[in-house]
Amino acid sequence: MTWTLATPLVLPFLTAVLAFLARYGAAGRWFSVAGNAILLGASILLMARVLDQGVIATQMGGWAAPFGITLVADYLSAVMVVITAITALAVSVYALSDIDERKEHLGYHALFNILIGGVVGAFLTGDLFNLYVWFEVMLISSFGLLILGGKKEQIDGGIKYVTLNLISTILFLSGIGLLYGMTGTLNMADMARAIDTVENQGLVTVVAMMFMVAFGVKAAVFPLFFWLPAAYHTPAFSVSAVFAGLLTKVGVYALIRMFTLVFDGDIGFTHQILLWVAALTMVTGVLGAAAQNDMRKILSFHIVSQIGYMIMGLALLTPLAVAGAVFYLVHHIIVKANLFLIAGVAERTAGSTNLDRIGGLYKSAPLLAVLFFIPAFSLAGFPPLSGFWAKYVLVAAAIEIEGWIIAAVALLVGLLTIFSMTKIWAEAFWKPHPEGVDPELTRLTPQARRNLLIPIAALAAMTLVIGFSPDPFVTFAKDAAAQLLDPTAYITTVLGGEA
Amino acid sequence: MNSIILRVGTQYLCGILVLFSLYMLIRGHNEPGGGFIGGLIGSTGFVLFALACGTADARNALKVMPQNIAMAGLGIALLAGIYAAIFGDALFTGQWLFINETPEDKGIPISTVLFFDIGVYLVVFGSILSIVFAMEEEI
């Protein structure tokens, strides 16, 4: 039991150690692929166990909650770990051909796996201070990945990234201190119980706002998202893909966790702010994207806009809305990581990601065009792709409680997303290449073609599966939402000793 | 910096600092000290070495790349945590072995906790030195 939970956390770090010690040979990168394949297996086992038992928890070092550090997985945590493992495996295969030897010698694979370990840790921990530690692990390793290679704009983006994230970290840490002072515990389940007995509920709301800002920076919501478009287009494509897929989503996860479990006392205030934040995030993100002319920059702004949808689900806080947010998280990670991977192939074949300087991909590389079409139009919410169902559930949830304005914003932003996606489609795929180059896939070596296209195809296939049979996924998301909105099982499992 | 006083002084200090750091590591088992502070003290020995004689000499004296030391430390700490699995305990549960145990005396305790601390020592030692060497070489 305890090892079902601990294995997905330990594996990435073991992989990192092996990959680092073998970084001068081919073995290093294969350790990364193998480690992430095993991680996927372990996370599926975890998922099976969670589906069977609802919530599972274990106490690290045998120290009973609320004093020790608890690892806990409910539906949301489990599905996030599975999706992390899927992304990690896809990106580590892609990296076989994407990362050059110099970056490997500097320790790319080790940093990458430590990042994955940090992400998994954040999803599985049941302890607030431990969550802070995992945020730090992610911050340090992602900074390393961001500046690996040392180009000028990488350092520039990296500094902005680290500075804003450090501010968020300080706020987070201060918030933890204040909460600990008020409740006397760091265990999130115990905190959920103790927070209602705090006399000064006004102060609790203040701390809730600190957490909202701290996680808001991580999740890149309006008006705290500036670091994201500045940083995400600079590093290697594998790195931007895993950042785009996973990093901001950890912030969203933390928001969902804290604002359903602990900060649910003054919903009228906090979740109203979240709703405004959600609407503004959606709109500014999509408008920012419209002004860009580089594939990766457009996609980066779209991350921001899509984060708005997830926050919207949290802000509405009805069972259907939270289910929509969970569904959106899963769909978005797959789609977004895939789009960045495809941008990498476009650069390799057509020579750039700047839309003015490329073209002709539809004629020369129809396979890539199909592979792009699936995630891009899923992102925009075309039926019957996965994004359609995600948006459908959220908009339905908004209409259900007569939130006409937010529903209208969500639909409008969906339309504008189509505008951006068709822009990439028209510029990169339809129009002829300005320099008359034929960006055929055969320009890649057969080995590179295999390593780059297999992960893309696999992720696109997953988008299709979710799109064509959304029922089990929606049902699952509804169950996850039910758990989040009624955390009794979570609290009793964590505090009720070893299950 | 080329100063004969610093170089000669370092010859003695480096060894003493590393020895003292090991003492701090072991002492941390029951009293203030431990892997983190030990690793910091141990790394100052080699930082001093690098300042006095240059990073090339310091790297030579160290024999192993500091990054590898840090990663090996992470590995040792992890293995110390995973070792609990053999006994069916939760991750990072301490496993103890008492050498020369008698009814009155517990003997010498050897535990996974100690190995975890050694791992921490190596991680801190290795990462501080990687950073300092890199910055020293940049200037």
XYZ file of C-alpha atoms in Angstrom:
638
model
C 0.000 0.000 0.000
C 2.518 2.587 1.106
C 4.758 1.809 -1.833
C 2.066 2.331 -4.414
C 2.194 5.949 -3.347
C 5.918 6.279 -2.794
C 7.159 4.627 -5.994
C 6.064 7.347 -8.458
C 7.820 9.856 -6.235
C 11.080 7.953 -5.814
C 11.467 6.756 -9.417
C 12.204 10.119 -11.082
C 14.976 10.854 -8.607
C 16.563 7.436 -9.090
C 16.317 7.979 -12.833
C 17.950 11.379 -12.427
C 20.895 9.923 -10.509
C 21.485 7.155 -13.065
C 21.027 9.484 -16.029
C 23.439 11.987 -14.563
C 26.181 9.508 -13.743
C 25.883 8.097 -17.292
C 25.510 11.453 -19.016
C 28.590 11.091 -21.240
C 27.250 7.995 -22.957
C 24.111 6.980 -24.815
C 23.026 5.123 -21.661
C 22.085 8.402 -19.955
C 19.230 9.220 -22.308
C 17.958 5.647 -22.339
C 17.897 5.621 -18.537
C 15.591 8.613 -18.822
C 13.257 6.866 -21.273
C 13.226 3.612 -19.297
C 12.751 5.420 -15.980
C 9.782 7.336 -17.320
C 8.262 4.182 -18.834
C 8.450 2.523 -15.407
C 7.036 5.701 -13.877
C 4.038 5.423 -16.178
C 3.523 1.828 -15.047
C 3.799 2.814 -11.392
C 1.373 5.686 -11.803
C -1.172 3.437 -13.528
C -0.893 1.057 -10.566
C -1.503 4.011 -8.275
C -4.515 4.985 -10.361
C -5.925 1.472 -10.183
C -5.544 1.489 -6.412
C -7.202 4.889 -6.085
C -10.105 3.853 -8.332
C -10.536 0.848 -6.093
C -10.336 2.580 -2.713
C -11.219 6.222 -3.261
C -8.476 7.969 -1.312
C -5.226 6.381 -0.196
C -2.610 7.797 2.130
C 0.683 6.807 3.683
C 2.850 8.413 6.341
C 6.495 8.845 5.366
C 8.967 7.488 7.877
C 6.105 5.988 9.851
C 5.411 9.294 11.653
C 1.683 9.550 12.132
C -0.308 12.458 10.670
C -0.567 15.350 11.385
C 3.042 15.361 12.610
C 4.831 13.552 9.825
C 4.680 14.130 6.110
C 1.716 12.461 4.491
C 1.549 11.234 0.927
C -2.022 11.137 -0.227
C -3.741 10.467 -3.520
C -7.364 11.106 -4.360
C -8.829 11.005 -7.882
C -7.396 14.383 -8.817
C -3.871 13.616 -7.563
C -3.854 10.205 -9.190
C -4.951 11.438 -12.591
C -2.406 14.260 -12.452
C 0.371 11.775 -11.682
C -0.684 9.565 -14.597
C -0.801 12.483 -16.978
C 2.590 13.698 -15.722
C 4.066 10.289 -16.428
C 2.543 10.237 -19.925
C 3.971 13.668 -20.723
C 7.344 12.768 -19.224
C 7.589 9.592 -21.281
C 6.573 11.351 -24.495
C 9.040 14.174 -23.942
C 11.894 11.887 -22.950
C 11.464 9.963 -26.220
C 11.295 13.235 -28.143
C 14.425 14.440 -26.342
C 16.429 11.534 -27.795
C 16.633 13.528 -31.018
C 15.985 17.017 -29.728
C 18.683 17.495 -27.109
C 22.250 17.806 -28.379
C 25.208 16.184 -26.683
C 26.458 19.384 -25.131
C 23.221 19.814 -23.181
C 23.310 16.157 -22.217
C 26.799 16.594 -20.792
C 25.561 19.525 -18.745
C 22.995 17.230 -17.164
C 19.785 17.798 -19.148
C 18.294 14.377 -18.386
C 19.001 14.648 -14.666
C 17.398 18.085 -14.428
C 14.430 16.910 -16.459
C 13.782 13.939 -14.201
C 14.232 15.981 -11.038
C 11.622 18.365 -12.446
C 9.258 15.442 -12.999
C 9.965 14.268 -9.453
C 9.092 17.720 -8.142
C 5.840 17.773 -10.099
C 4.817 14.310 -8.865
C 5.770 15.295 -5.319
C 3.566 18.384 -5.474
C 0.623 16.282 -6.649
C 1.047 13.616 -3.979
C 1.957 15.500 -0.849
C -0.595 16.105 1.856
C 1.579 18.546 3.760
C 1.620 22.242 3.024
C 5.260 22.853 3.855
C 6.232 19.805 1.834
C 4.308 21.304 -1.079
C 6.528 24.362 -0.740
C 9.602 22.126 -0.887
C 8.380 20.515 -4.120
C 7.744 23.957 -5.589
C 11.363 24.779 -4.818
C 12.584 21.540 -6.391
C 10.615 22.439 -9.519
C 11.832 26.019 -9.532
C 15.515 25.129 -9.265
C 15.418 22.359 -11.852
C 13.255 24.332 -14.258
C 15.590 27.312 -14.007
C 18.472 24.992 -14.854
C 16.575 23.619 -17.864
C 15.565 27.088 -18.992
C 19.077 28.480 -19.197
C 20.736 25.268 -20.371
C 22.632 26.292 -23.482
C 23.245 29.831 -22.251
C 21.816 31.895 -25.120
C 21.204 35.561 -24.344
C 17.402 35.454 -24.542
C 17.400 32.303 -22.427
C 19.182 34.103 -19.593
C 16.829 37.045 -20.066
C 13.719 34.863 -19.842
C 15.240 32.815 -17.039
C 15.897 35.826 -14.829
C 12.318 37.074 -15.243
C 11.029 33.592 -14.537
C 13.059 33.137 -11.380
C 12.464 36.630 -10.002
C 8.682 36.472 -10.281
C 8.622 32.924 -9.004
C 10.772 33.836 -6.016
C 8.290 36.565 -5.102
C 5.539 33.993 -5.275
C 7.617 31.639 -3.161
C 8.129 34.257 -0.464
C 4.389 34.966 -0.348
C 3.670 31.253 -0.220
C 6.108 30.749 2.643
C 4.731 33.726 4.596
C 1.234 32.374 4.066
C 2.297 28.993 5.396
C 3.807 30.673 8.448
C 0.616 32.607 9.178
C -1.579 29.566 8.672
C 0.648 27.518 10.953
C 0.398 30.261 13.553
C -3.396 30.197 13.366
C -4.091 26.491 13.119
C -0.978 24.897 14.615
C -0.664 22.364 11.844
C 0.874 21.978 8.412
C -1.019 18.892 7.384
C -3.594 19.999 4.830
C -6.304 17.621 6.012
C -5.778 18.630 9.622
C -5.728 22.274 8.559
C -9.083 21.875 6.821
C -10.488 20.741 10.140
C -8.754 23.354 12.276
C -9.382 26.377 10.064
C -13.061 26.618 11.020
C -12.160 27.034 14.687
C -9.924 30.052 14.050
C -11.518 33.057 15.682
C -10.298 35.717 13.322
C -11.818 34.546 10.043
C -10.885 37.861 8.443
C -7.223 36.985 8.774
C -7.918 33.608 7.176
C -9.294 35.414 4.145
C -6.175 37.597 4.019
C -3.984 34.503 4.043
C -6.217 32.961 1.384
C -5.469 35.956 -0.817
C -1.732 35.497 -0.229
C -2.047 31.931 -1.405
C -4.101 33.050 -4.364
C -1.369 35.429 -5.479
C 1.412 32.915 -4.785
C -0.231 30.112 -6.740
C -1.499 32.625 -9.277
C 2.065 33.467 -10.259
C 2.836 29.758 -10.657
C -0.331 29.196 -12.649
C 0.276 32.335 -14.740
C -3.115 34.009 -14.251
C -3.957 37.624 -14.977
C -2.226 39.924 -13.987
C 0.710 37.765 -12.894
C 1.519 35.887 -16.092
C 4.211 38.123 -17.617
C 7.068 35.763 -16.898
C 5.500 32.993 -18.966
C 5.513 34.395 -22.509
C 8.936 35.901 -21.758
C 10.482 32.558 -20.916
C 8.706 29.709 -22.665
C 9.842 30.349 -26.227
C 13.549 30.344 -25.427
C 14.710 26.869 -24.325
C 14.884 23.579 -26.246
C 11.530 22.332 -27.560
C 11.437 19.371 -25.191
C 11.855 21.770 -22.304
C 9.136 24.162 -23.437
C 6.807 21.240 -24.033
C 7.152 19.870 -20.530
C 6.950 23.372 -19.034
C 3.872 24.211 -21.093
C 2.204 20.943 -20.223
C 3.005 20.603 -16.564
C 4.450 23.575 -14.702
C 1.569 26.033 -14.715
C -0.815 23.162 -14.082
C 0.892 22.499 -10.752
C -0.129 26.025 -9.775
C -3.687 25.316 -10.904
C -3.672 22.046 -8.981
C -2.471 23.826 -5.834
C -5.200 26.450 -6.244
C -7.857 23.771 -6.668
C -6.559 21.809 -3.692
C -6.293 24.742 -1.292
C -9.476 26.506 -2.363
C -11.633 23.413 -2.088
C -10.041 21.849 0.985
C -8.873 24.683 3.234
C -10.112 28.065 2.032
C -13.789 27.351 1.593
C -14.990 29.575 4.428
C -15.662 32.841 2.586
C -16.571 31.615 -0.874
C -18.589 34.708 -1.708
C -15.421 36.776 -1.520
C -12.538 34.552 -2.618
C -14.273 32.705 -5.425
C -15.782 35.925 -6.756
C -12.243 37.242 -7.189
C -11.244 33.966 -8.788
C -14.078 34.367 -11.264
C -12.862 37.823 -12.299
C -9.324 36.527 -12.527
C -10.538 33.653 -14.702
C -12.373 35.923 -17.134
C -9.517 38.404 -17.433
C -6.954 35.627 -17.800
C -8.901 34.061 -20.658
C -9.302 37.353 -22.491
C -5.821 38.808 -22.043
C -4.187 35.514 -22.934
C -6.066 35.102 -26.162
C -5.644 38.752 -27.168
C -1.928 38.577 -26.387
C -1.683 35.543 -28.634
C -3.361 37.370 -31.504
C -0.571 39.934 -31.507
C 2.230 37.385 -31.767
C 3.909 36.044 -34.859
C 6.013 33.200 -33.512
C 4.535 29.746 -33.050
C 5.918 29.247 -29.582
C 4.903 32.733 -28.434
C 1.344 32.248 -29.713
C 1.163 28.935 -27.929
C 2.600 30.451 -24.734
C -0.107 33.104 -24.607
C -2.672 30.398 -25.197
C -1.452 28.589 -22.089
C -2.406 31.710 -20.147
C -5.790 31.892 -21.801
C -6.505 28.208 -21.152
C -5.521 28.534 -17.497
C -8.462 30.940 -17.264
C -10.882 28.137 -18.130
C -9.561 25.929 -15.339
C -9.757 28.768 -12.818
C -13.296 29.430 -14.036
C -14.256 25.889 -13.123
C -12.787 26.345 -9.653
C -14.415 29.742 -9.204
C -17.941 28.530 -10.025
C -17.472 25.698 -7.518
C -20.454 23.607 -8.553
C -19.910 19.861 -8.984
C -20.181 20.184 -12.760
C -17.827 23.186 -12.915
C -15.097 21.526 -10.860
C -15.494 18.398 -12.969
C -15.001 20.623 -15.993
C -11.817 22.055 -14.498
C -10.431 18.566 -13.853
C -11.330 17.417 -17.358
C -9.803 20.585 -18.779
C -6.544 20.010 -16.884
C -6.137 16.531 -18.322
C -7.078 17.511 -21.859
C -4.934 20.640 -21.787
C -1.701 18.991 -20.627
C -1.784 16.471 -23.458
C -2.728 18.993 -26.128
C -0.378 21.759 -25.076
C 2.709 19.621 -24.674
C 1.962 18.119 -28.071
C 1.675 21.504 -29.797
C 5.095 22.541 -28.537
C 6.550 19.244 -29.724
C 5.051 19.879 -33.165
C 6.485 23.409 -33.205
C 9.870 21.734 -32.704
C 9.405 19.546 -35.777
C 8.237 22.566 -37.771
C 11.440 24.360 -36.904
C 13.555 21.379 -37.798
C 11.971 20.958 -41.224
C 11.004 24.505 -42.215
C 13.856 26.268 -40.463
C 12.074 28.545 -37.992
C 9.064 29.018 -35.741
C 8.545 32.572 -36.966
C 5.407 32.464 -39.091
C 6.777 34.985 -41.604
C 9.695 32.784 -42.461
C 8.057 29.394 -42.834
C 5.303 27.785 -44.860
C 4.469 24.948 -47.147
C 4.215 22.314 -44.429
C 0.795 21.143 -45.601
C 2.016 20.306 -49.078
C 5.394 18.846 -48.104
C 4.566 17.209 -44.783
C 0.865 16.267 -44.799
C 1.424 13.853 -41.918
C 2.654 16.681 -39.707
C -0.307 18.774 -40.825
C -2.741 16.109 -39.656
C -0.839 15.715 -36.398
C -0.994 19.477 -35.851
C -4.650 19.698 -36.787
C -5.752 17.359 -34.007
C -4.314 19.153 -30.957
C -4.662 22.662 -32.422
C -8.358 22.353 -33.129
C -8.899 20.428 -29.950
C -7.431 23.444 -28.146
C -9.855 25.685 -29.991
C -12.744 23.436 -28.984
C -13.815 21.853 -32.275
C -16.213 18.963 -31.833
C -15.624 16.100 -31.415
C -12.076 16.668 -30.140
C -11.250 16.635 -26.430
C -11.250 20.415 -26.051
C -14.859 20.619 -27.186
C -16.036 18.448 -24.311
C -13.866 20.345 -21.835
C -15.334 23.676 -22.896
C -18.818 22.187 -23.194
C -18.813 20.976 -19.587
C -17.545 24.313 -18.282
C -19.978 26.424 -20.258
C -22.837 24.115 -19.311
C -21.817 24.518 -15.666
C -21.827 28.298 -16.019
C -25.261 28.340 -17.680
C -26.583 25.973 -15.038
C -26.091 28.617 -12.360
C -26.991 31.424 -14.768
C -23.484 32.828 -15.036
C -24.287 34.276 -18.456
C -21.356 36.666 -18.607
C -18.655 34.123 -17.810
C -20.265 31.663 -20.216
C -20.224 34.309 -22.933
C -16.576 35.136 -22.214
C -15.634 31.457 -22.392
C -17.373 31.065 -25.759
C -15.882 34.256 -27.169
C -12.373 33.257 -26.100
C -12.958 29.896 -27.796
C -13.715 31.746 -31.032
C -10.589 33.871 -30.721
C -8.562 30.703 -30.094
C -9.763 29.420 -33.450
C -8.461 32.654 -34.962
C -4.957 32.007 -33.586
C -4.926 28.372 -34.578
C -6.078 29.138 -38.115
C -3.369 31.784 -38.250
C -0.694 29.175 -37.534
C -2.445 26.837 -39.940
C -2.570 29.397 -42.742
C 0.936 30.735 -42.265
C 2.956 27.653 -41.421
C 1.012 25.010 -43.306
C -0.917 26.502 -46.213
C 1.079 29.372 -47.624
C 4.113 28.367 -49.712
C 7.499 28.608 -48.045
C 8.845 32.149 -48.586
C 12.286 30.886 -49.525
C 10.949 28.128 -51.745
C 12.197 25.360 -49.446
C 10.338 22.049 -49.374
C 10.021 21.373 -45.655
C 9.600 17.637 -46.116
C 9.915 15.287 -43.172
C 12.618 13.406 -45.079
C 14.915 16.284 -44.204
C 15.143 14.608 -40.818
C 17.180 11.458 -40.373
C 15.016 8.318 -40.129
C 16.008 8.000 -36.496
C 15.025 11.587 -35.713
C 11.741 11.128 -37.570
C 10.943 8.111 -35.418
C 11.905 9.756 -32.122
C 10.146 13.028 -32.839
C 6.951 11.801 -34.475
C 6.059 8.793 -32.318
C 5.432 10.852 -29.155
C 3.466 13.420 -31.160
C 1.318 10.728 -32.753
C 0.760 9.019 -29.405
C -0.382 12.223 -27.726
C -2.621 13.069 -30.700
C -4.136 9.600 -30.450
C -4.915 10.257 -26.795
C -6.660 13.494 -27.738
C -8.764 11.524 -30.204
C -9.594 8.832 -27.658
C -10.768 11.428 -25.139
C -12.661 13.202 -27.912
C -14.510 10.195 -29.292
C -15.334 8.511 -26.001
C -15.551 11.305 -23.446
C -18.005 9.461 -21.207
C -15.602 7.589 -18.926
C -13.427 10.681 -18.615
C -16.340 12.957 -17.745
C -17.640 10.414 -15.249
C -14.209 10.233 -13.702
C -13.950 14.030 -13.557
C -17.355 14.186 -11.856
C -16.215 11.664 -9.250
C -13.043 13.678 -8.711
C -15.095 16.836 -8.299
C -17.388 15.123 -5.808
C -14.322 14.159 -3.762
C -12.968 17.691 -3.908
C -16.224 19.334 -2.870
C -16.796 16.909 -0.024
C -13.324 16.259 1.384
C -14.517 14.073 4.287
C -12.969 10.944 2.797
C -9.708 12.797 2.166
C -9.543 14.077 5.728
C -10.443 10.813 7.429
C -8.039 8.808 5.259
C -5.140 11.128 6.039
C -5.812 11.463 9.747
C -7.233 8.019 10.357
C -3.798 6.450 10.519
C -2.387 3.862 8.186
C -5.013 2.670 5.755
C 44.919 35.210 -5.514
C 48.616 34.421 -5.284
C 49.705 34.673 -1.681
C 52.166 32.326 -0.047
C 50.622 32.882 3.374
C 47.187 31.820 2.125
C 48.606 28.836 0.255
C 50.575 27.503 3.214
C 47.720 28.225 5.579
C 45.315 26.386 3.279
C 47.477 23.259 3.299
C 46.699 22.871 6.988
C 43.222 24.372 7.094
C 41.766 22.313 4.242
C 42.433 19.026 5.974
C 41.255 20.293 9.341
C 38.022 21.658 7.876
C 37.191 18.404 6.125
C 37.959 16.440 9.297
C 35.839 18.820 11.369
C 33.002 18.515 8.856
C 33.047 14.737 9.279
C 32.933 15.223 13.044
C 29.904 17.501 12.611
C 28.246 14.898 10.394
C 28.579 12.131 12.996
C 27.788 14.417 15.914
C 24.557 15.441 14.231
C 23.175 12.027 15.047
C 22.265 13.023 18.585
C 23.341 16.633 18.981
C 23.323 19.785 16.873
C 25.149 19.199 13.611
C 24.395 16.839 10.766
C 24.793 16.347 7.064
C 23.776 19.794 5.909
C 26.077 21.812 8.150
C 28.823 19.203 7.744
C 28.619 19.486 3.968
C 28.862 23.269 4.189
C 31.959 23.127 6.414
C 33.600 20.463 4.279
C 33.025 22.477 1.120
C 34.628 25.577 2.669
C 37.849 23.575 2.903
C 37.918 23.086 -0.845
C 36.620 26.579 -1.562
C 39.611 27.883 0.359
C 41.832 25.556 -1.660
C 40.373 26.894 -4.895
C 40.908 30.503 -3.804
C 44.499 29.868 -2.792
C 45.735 27.553 -5.553
C 43.177 27.925 -8.345
C 40.243 25.758 -9.322
C 42.321 23.462 -11.543
C 44.352 22.300 -8.550
C 41.259 22.075 -6.396
C 39.530 19.890 -9.003
C 42.643 17.708 -9.154
C 42.729 17.357 -5.397
C 39.070 16.419 -5.365
C 39.613 13.718 -8.060
C 35.838 13.392 -8.679
C 33.660 16.029 -10.377
C 31.646 17.856 -7.692
C 28.417 17.396 -9.703
C 28.941 13.634 -9.549
C 29.494 13.790 -5.786
C 26.204 15.643 -5.362
C 24.301 13.181 -7.540
C 25.865 10.174 -5.804
C 24.787 11.757 -2.514
C 21.213 12.024 -3.792
C 21.410 8.361 -4.745
C 22.675 7.317 -1.304
C 19.980 9.328 0.467
C 17.315 7.759 -1.741
C 18.612 4.225 -1.206
C 18.618 4.845 2.544
C 14.939 5.734 2.249
C 14.032 2.872 -0.057
C 15.821 0.319 2.135
C 12.783 0.416 4.441
C 10.819 -1.401 1.715
C 12.624 -4.661 2.476
C 11.073 -4.601 5.928
C 7.663 -3.527 4.702
C 7.859 -0.129 6.378
C 6.862 3.222 4.890
C 9.338 5.217 2.842
C 12.196 6.708 4.882
C 11.397 4.748 8.034
C 14.674 4.402 9.941
C 16.139 0.876 10.103
C 18.522 0.193 12.975
C 21.322 -2.237 13.627
C 23.082 -2.300 17.011
C 26.616 -3.694 17.041
C 27.819 -5.311 20.302
C 24.436 -4.944 21.894
C 24.328 -6.054 25.537
C 21.427 -5.858 28.005
C 22.904 -2.714 29.663
C 24.350 -1.071 26.611
C 22.812 -0.461 23.206
C 26.224 -0.728 21.522
C 27.129 1.101 18.341
C 24.030 2.080 16.389
C 24.214 1.869 12.621
C 21.086 3.137 10.901
C 19.685 4.178 7.547
C 19.227 7.588 9.154
C 23.012 7.909 9.230
C 23.291 6.933 5.568
C 20.616 9.453 4.697
C 22.673 12.098 6.473
C 25.803 11.037 4.606
C 23.821 11.462 1.394
C 22.772 14.960 2.448
C 26.396 15.756 3.284
C 27.511 14.728 -0.201
C 24.681 16.613 -1.938
C 25.510 19.847 -0.105
C 29.265 19.363 -0.474
C 29.010 18.603 -4.184
C 26.535 21.292 -5.135
C 28.312 24.095 -3.239
C 31.586 23.153 -4.902
C 30.027 22.910 -8.393
C 28.603 26.410 -7.986
C 31.736 27.949 -6.494
C 34.084 26.333 -9.022
C 31.875 27.423 -11.906
C 31.711 31.002 -10.661
C 35.450 31.088 -9.928
C 36.212 29.878 -13.457
C 33.824 32.415 -14.987
C 35.652 35.396 -13.466
